[in-house]
Short mmCIF file of C-alpha atoms in Angstrom, two decimals:
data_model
loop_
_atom_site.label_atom_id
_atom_site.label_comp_id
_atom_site.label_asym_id
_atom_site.label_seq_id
_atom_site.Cartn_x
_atom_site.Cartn_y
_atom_site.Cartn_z
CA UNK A 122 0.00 0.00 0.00
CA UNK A 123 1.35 3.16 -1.13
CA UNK A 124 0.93 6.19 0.99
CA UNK A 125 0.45 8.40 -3.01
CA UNK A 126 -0.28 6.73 -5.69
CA UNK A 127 0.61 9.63 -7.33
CA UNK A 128 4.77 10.65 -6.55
CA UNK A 129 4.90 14.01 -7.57
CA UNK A 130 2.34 14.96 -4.82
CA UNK A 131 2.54 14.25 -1.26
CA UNK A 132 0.01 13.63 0.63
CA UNK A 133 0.86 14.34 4.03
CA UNK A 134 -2.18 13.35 6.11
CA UNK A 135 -2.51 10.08 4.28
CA UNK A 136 0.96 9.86 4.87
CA UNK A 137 1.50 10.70 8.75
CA UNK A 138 -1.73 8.00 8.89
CA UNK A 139 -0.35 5.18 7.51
CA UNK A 140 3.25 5.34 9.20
CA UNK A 141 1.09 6.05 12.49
CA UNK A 142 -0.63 2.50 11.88
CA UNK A 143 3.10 0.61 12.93
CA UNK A 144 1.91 1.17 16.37
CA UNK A 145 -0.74 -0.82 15.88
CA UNK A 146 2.06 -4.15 15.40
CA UNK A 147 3.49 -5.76 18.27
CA UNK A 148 6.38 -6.85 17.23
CA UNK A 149 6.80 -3.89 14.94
CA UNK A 150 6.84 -5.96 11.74
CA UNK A 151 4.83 -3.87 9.42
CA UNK A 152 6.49 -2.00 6.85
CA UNK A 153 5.09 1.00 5.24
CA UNK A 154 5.43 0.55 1.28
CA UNK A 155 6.14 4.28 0.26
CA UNK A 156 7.86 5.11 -3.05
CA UNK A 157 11.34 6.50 -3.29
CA UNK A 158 10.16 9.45 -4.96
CA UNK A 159 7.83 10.25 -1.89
CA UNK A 160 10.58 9.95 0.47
CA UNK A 161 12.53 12.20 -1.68
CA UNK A 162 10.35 14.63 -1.73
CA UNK A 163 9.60 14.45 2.01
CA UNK A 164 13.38 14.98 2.38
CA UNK A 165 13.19 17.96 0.07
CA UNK A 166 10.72 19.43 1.62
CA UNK A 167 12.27 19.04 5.06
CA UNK A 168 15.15 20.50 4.35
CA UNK A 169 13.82 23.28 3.04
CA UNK A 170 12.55 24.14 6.31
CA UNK A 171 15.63 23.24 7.89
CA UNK A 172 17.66 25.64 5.92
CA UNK A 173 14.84 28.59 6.81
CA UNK A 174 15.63 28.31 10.63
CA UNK A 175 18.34 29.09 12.24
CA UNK A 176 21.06 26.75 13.06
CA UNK A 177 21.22 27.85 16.84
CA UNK A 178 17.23 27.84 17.30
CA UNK A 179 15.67 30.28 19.92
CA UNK A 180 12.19 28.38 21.33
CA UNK A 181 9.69 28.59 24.45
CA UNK A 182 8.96 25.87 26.24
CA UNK A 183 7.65 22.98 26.60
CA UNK A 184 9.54 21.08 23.80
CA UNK A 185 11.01 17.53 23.94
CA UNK A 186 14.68 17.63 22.52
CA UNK A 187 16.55 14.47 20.85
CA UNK A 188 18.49 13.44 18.25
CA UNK A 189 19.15 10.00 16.95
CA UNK A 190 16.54 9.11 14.96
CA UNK A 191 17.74 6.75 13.08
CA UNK A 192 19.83 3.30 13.74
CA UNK A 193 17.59 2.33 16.58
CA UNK A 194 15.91 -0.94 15.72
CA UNK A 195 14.72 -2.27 12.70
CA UNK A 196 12.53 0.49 11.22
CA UNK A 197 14.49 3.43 11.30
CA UNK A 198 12.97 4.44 7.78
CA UNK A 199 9.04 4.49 9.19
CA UNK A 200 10.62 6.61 12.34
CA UNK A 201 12.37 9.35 10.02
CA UNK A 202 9.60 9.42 8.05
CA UNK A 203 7.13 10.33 10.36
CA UNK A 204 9.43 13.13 11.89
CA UNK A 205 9.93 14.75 8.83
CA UNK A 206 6.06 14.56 7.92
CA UNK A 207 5.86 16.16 11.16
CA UNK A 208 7.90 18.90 10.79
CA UNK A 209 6.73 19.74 7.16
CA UNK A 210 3.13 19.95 8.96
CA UNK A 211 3.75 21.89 11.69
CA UNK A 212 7.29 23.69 10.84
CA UNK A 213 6.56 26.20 13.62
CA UNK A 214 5.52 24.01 16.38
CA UNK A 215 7.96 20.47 15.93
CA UNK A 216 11.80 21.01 15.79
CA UNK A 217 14.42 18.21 15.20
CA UNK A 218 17.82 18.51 16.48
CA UNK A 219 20.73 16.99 14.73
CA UNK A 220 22.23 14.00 16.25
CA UNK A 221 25.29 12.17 16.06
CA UNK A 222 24.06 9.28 14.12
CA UNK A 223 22.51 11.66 11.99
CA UNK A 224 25.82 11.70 9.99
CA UNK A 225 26.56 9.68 7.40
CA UNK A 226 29.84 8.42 8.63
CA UNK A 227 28.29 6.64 11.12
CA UNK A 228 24.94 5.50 10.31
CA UNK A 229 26.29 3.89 7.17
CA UNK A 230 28.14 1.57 9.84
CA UNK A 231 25.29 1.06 12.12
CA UNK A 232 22.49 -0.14 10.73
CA UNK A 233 21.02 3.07 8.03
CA UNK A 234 22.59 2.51 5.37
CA UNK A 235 22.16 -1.11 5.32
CA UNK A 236 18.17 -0.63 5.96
CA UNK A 237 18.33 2.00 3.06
CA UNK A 238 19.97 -0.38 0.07
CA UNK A 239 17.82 -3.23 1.26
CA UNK A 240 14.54 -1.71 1.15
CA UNK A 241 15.00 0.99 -1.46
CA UNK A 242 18.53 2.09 -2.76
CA UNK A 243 21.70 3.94 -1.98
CA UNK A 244 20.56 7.02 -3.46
CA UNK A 245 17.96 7.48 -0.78
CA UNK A 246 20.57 6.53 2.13
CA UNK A 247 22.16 9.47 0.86
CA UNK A 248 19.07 11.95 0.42
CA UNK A 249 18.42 11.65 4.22
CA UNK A 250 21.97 11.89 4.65
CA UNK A 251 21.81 15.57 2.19
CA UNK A 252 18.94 16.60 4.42
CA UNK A 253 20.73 15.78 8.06
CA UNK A 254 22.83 18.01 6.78
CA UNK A 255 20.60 20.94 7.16
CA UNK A 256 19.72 19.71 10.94
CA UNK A 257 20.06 22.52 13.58
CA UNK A 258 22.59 21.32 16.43
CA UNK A 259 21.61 23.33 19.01
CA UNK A 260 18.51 25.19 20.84
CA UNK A 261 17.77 27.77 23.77
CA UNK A 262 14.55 27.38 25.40
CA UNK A 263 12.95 30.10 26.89
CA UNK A 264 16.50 31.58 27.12
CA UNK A 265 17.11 29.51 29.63
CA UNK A 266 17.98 26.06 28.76
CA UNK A 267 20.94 24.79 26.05
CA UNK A 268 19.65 21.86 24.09
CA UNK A 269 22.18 19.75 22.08
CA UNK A 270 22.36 16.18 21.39
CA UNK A 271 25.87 15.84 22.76
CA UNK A 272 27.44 18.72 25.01
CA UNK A 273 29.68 21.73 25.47
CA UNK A 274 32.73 22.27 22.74
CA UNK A 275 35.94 23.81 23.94
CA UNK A 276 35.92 26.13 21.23
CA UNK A 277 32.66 27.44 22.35
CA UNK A 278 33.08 30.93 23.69
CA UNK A 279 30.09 32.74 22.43
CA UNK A 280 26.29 31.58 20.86
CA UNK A 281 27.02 33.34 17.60
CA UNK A 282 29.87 30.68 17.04
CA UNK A 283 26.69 28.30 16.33
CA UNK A 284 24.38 30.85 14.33
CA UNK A 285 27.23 31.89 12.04
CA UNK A 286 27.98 27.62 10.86
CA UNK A 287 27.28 27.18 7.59
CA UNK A 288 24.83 24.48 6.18
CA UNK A 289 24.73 22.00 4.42
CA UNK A 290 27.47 20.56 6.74
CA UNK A 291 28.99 16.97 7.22
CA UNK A 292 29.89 16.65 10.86
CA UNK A 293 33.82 16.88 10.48
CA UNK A 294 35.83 14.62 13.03
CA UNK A 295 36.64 17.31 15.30
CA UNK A 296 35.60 20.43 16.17
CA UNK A 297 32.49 22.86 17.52
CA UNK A 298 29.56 20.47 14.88
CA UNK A 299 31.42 17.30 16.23
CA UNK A 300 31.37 18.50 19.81
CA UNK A 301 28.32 19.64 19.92
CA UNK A 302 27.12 16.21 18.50
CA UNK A 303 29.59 13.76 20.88
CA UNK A 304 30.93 15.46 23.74
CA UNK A 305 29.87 14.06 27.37
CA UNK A 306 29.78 15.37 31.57
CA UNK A 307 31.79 13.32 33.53
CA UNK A 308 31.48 13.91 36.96
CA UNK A 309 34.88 12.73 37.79
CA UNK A 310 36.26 15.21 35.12
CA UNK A 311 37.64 18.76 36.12
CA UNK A 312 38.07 20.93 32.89
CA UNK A 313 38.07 18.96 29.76
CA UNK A 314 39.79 15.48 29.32
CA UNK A 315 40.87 15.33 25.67
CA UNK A 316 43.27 11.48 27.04
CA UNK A 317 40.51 9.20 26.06
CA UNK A 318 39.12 7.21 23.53
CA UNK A 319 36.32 8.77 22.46
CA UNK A 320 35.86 11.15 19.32
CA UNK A 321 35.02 14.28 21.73
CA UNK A 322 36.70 14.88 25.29
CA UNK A 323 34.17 14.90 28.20
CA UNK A 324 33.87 18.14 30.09
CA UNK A 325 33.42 18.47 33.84
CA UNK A 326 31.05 20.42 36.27
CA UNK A 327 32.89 23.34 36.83
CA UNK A 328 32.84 23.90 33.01
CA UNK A 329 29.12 23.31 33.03
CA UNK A 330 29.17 25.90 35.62
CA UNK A 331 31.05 28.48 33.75
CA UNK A 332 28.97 28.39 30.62
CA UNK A 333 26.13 28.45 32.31
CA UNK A 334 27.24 31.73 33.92
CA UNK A 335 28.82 33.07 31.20
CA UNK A 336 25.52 32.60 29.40
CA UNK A 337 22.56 33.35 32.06
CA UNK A 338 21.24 29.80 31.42
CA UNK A 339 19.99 27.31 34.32
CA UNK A 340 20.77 24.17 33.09
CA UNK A 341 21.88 21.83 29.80
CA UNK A 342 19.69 19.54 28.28
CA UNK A 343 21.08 17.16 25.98
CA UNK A 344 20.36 13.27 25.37
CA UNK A 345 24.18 11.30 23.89
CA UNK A 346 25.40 8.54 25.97
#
């Protein structure tokens, strides 16, 4: 069942309905059967939007903030999907921040990509990937609260750092978009620890503290572990 049977038109209710009805399957086994042109277009449409907004986006509460929407279970396609009709529907009232598997680099590796060229093709692995790119990375609710997927950068001394990056962007393998994306609190941390592992260091309190200062904020709200 196709969500349009004609693919130069999108019908967006019909749409949001049918991907709504995987709910309804327990396991989640049902797979919506939308053409590659409709996810295209969704895409296109999205990041549209996307590219309208700021990068750094200023909101009022209450808002749920996330990232990682995709490489988390079997049906990442039907979850995207559904967040982008979302946000085409109501571009002023549903916001999507970028996450780190929203990259390219690492959701070909973890499950995306492979979901992608099995169901449809390549080519539409790499129009989601086109319109991640357009993804805001960061938010301040009611001028209060810092939302990011990851957490604080090093290199981030003032707000304007984030309005002024340019998109489309990859997310490089270091840096303010990679931080922003990967970085984690550590408790046991003071400063930042740059010694590990891990593509971003891990900050500690008493950085938290000093940004939060700096910035007249209350607290960070982010959602990377």
């Amino acid at each position: 069942m196709s969500a349009d049977s004609n693919d130069s038109q999108l019908n967006l209710e019909n749409l949001i309905q049918l991907l709504l009805e995987v709910r309804e399957y327990h396991p989640s086994s049902k797979m919506i059967n939308m053409s590659e042109n409709e996810i295209k277009t969704l895409c296109a449409k999205a990041t549209e939007i996307f590219l309208s907004q700021p990068m750094l986006l200023e909101l009022k509460a209450p808002f749920k903030i996330g990232g990682d929407y995709v490489d988390r279970g079997g049906q990442s396609l039907e979850t995207i999907c559904l967040l982008l009709a979302y946000k085409i529907k109501y571009p002023d009232n549903f916001f999507l921040l970028r996450g780190n598997h929203e990259c390219a680099a690492i959701n070909r590796i973890y499950g995306f990509y492979d979901e992608c060229k099995r169901r449809y093709s390549i080519k539409l692995w790499k129009s989601f990937n086109e319109c991640f790119n357009c993804l805001p990375v960061a938010a301040i609710i009611d001028m209060k609260i810092f939302c990011c997927h990851g957490g604080l950068s090093p290199e981030l001394q003032s707000l304007e750092q984030i309005k002024r990056i340019q998109r489309p962007t990859d997310v490089p393998d270091s840096g303010l978009v990679c931080d922003l994306l990967w970085t984690k609190p550590d408790n046991d941390v003071k400063g930042w620890n740059e010694n590990n592992a891990s593509i971003s260091p891990r900050f500690g309190v008493d950085v938290v503290t000093q940004f939060l200062y700096r910035h007249k904020m209350d607290l960070i709200c982010r959602s990377h572990q």
